[in-house]
Short mmCIF file of C-alpha atoms in Angstrom, two decimals:
data_model
loop_
_atom_site.label_atom_id
_atom_site.label_comp_id
_atom_site.label_asym_id
_atom_site.label_seq_id
_atom_site.Cartn_x
_atom_site.Cartn_y
_atom_site.Cartn_z
CA UNK A 1 96.72 89.89 105.64
CA UNK A 2 98.42 86.82 104.26
CA UNK A 3 99.08 86.47 100.56
CA UNK A 4 100.56 83.49 98.83
CA UNK A 5 103.20 85.27 96.78
CA UNK A 6 105.01 82.01 96.01
CA UNK A 7 102.54 81.21 93.24
CA UNK A 8 103.13 84.48 91.38
CA UNK A 9 105.81 84.96 88.76
CA UNK A 10 108.65 87.38 89.38
CA UNK A 11 107.37 90.13 87.08
CA UNK A 12 104.00 90.09 88.84
CA UNK A 13 105.77 90.39 92.20
CA UNK A 14 107.73 93.39 90.95
CA UNK A 15 104.56 95.01 89.59
CA UNK A 16 102.79 94.42 92.91
CA UNK A 17 105.74 95.92 94.77
CA UNK A 18 105.43 99.09 92.69
CA UNK A 19 101.67 99.30 93.33
CA UNK A 20 101.99 98.67 97.06
CA UNK A 21 104.82 101.20 97.33
CA UNK A 22 102.58 103.83 95.74
CA UNK A 23 99.76 102.97 98.17
CA UNK A 24 102.22 103.17 101.08
CA UNK A 25 103.48 106.56 99.93
CA UNK A 26 99.94 107.93 99.63
CA UNK A 27 98.98 106.61 103.08
CA UNK A 28 102.17 108.08 104.54
CA UNK A 29 101.50 111.47 102.96
CA UNK A 30 97.97 111.70 104.33
CA UNK A 31 99.15 110.52 107.73
CA UNK A 32 97.25 107.25 107.94
CA UNK A 33 99.44 105.30 110.33
CA UNK A 34 97.30 102.15 110.27
CA UNK A 35 97.15 101.99 106.47
CA UNK A 36 100.84 102.83 106.04
CA UNK A 37 101.76 100.07 108.49
CA UNK A 38 99.60 97.58 106.56
CA UNK A 39 101.17 98.60 103.27
CA UNK A 40 104.64 98.37 104.78
CA UNK A 41 103.93 94.79 105.90
CA UNK A 42 102.84 93.89 102.36
CA UNK A 43 105.94 95.55 100.92
CA UNK A 44 108.17 93.60 103.30
CA UNK A 45 106.52 90.32 102.30
CA UNK A 46 106.94 91.11 98.60
CA UNK A 47 110.58 92.11 99.04
CA UNK A 48 111.22 88.91 100.99
CA UNK A 49 109.72 86.77 98.21
CA UNK A 50 111.65 88.67 95.52
CA UNK A 51 114.88 88.15 97.47
CA UNK A 52 114.13 84.45 97.82
CA UNK A 53 113.74 84.25 94.05
CA UNK A 54 116.87 86.32 93.47
CA UNK A 55 118.96 84.20 95.84
CA UNK A 56 117.61 81.06 94.20
CA UNK A 57 118.85 82.35 90.86
CA UNK A 58 122.45 82.52 92.04
CA UNK A 59 124.31 79.48 90.84
CA UNK A 60 127.79 78.27 91.56
CA UNK A 61 130.19 78.55 88.63
CA UNK A 62 132.19 75.40 89.33
CA UNK A 63 134.92 76.22 86.82
CA UNK A 64 135.72 79.62 88.30
CA UNK A 65 134.59 79.09 91.89
CA UNK A 66 132.41 82.21 91.68
CA UNK A 67 128.73 82.73 92.28
CA UNK A 68 126.97 84.09 89.21
CA UNK A 69 123.40 84.94 88.30
CA UNK A 70 121.53 82.30 86.35
CA UNK A 71 121.11 83.26 82.71
CA UNK A 72 117.32 83.21 82.91
CA UNK A 73 116.99 85.64 85.83
CA UNK A 74 115.22 88.74 84.42
CA UNK A 75 116.56 91.47 86.64
CA UNK A 76 119.41 92.55 88.91
#
């Protein structure tokens, strides 16, 4: 299952992560190993894309020599 998460905005990625985490939890609870593994793979892909976006939002503060979050990054 390959999704092109690069074309989605960050808020959509976060919403999808919440949905897929709920699906994973339900599959885990009922003991569906195949489904929980599929959901886990989707979760990992979403987390990877979110981290790429997050790391891309870190900018170098040349005056202070520190890395800081870009002002337009909407979350942590």
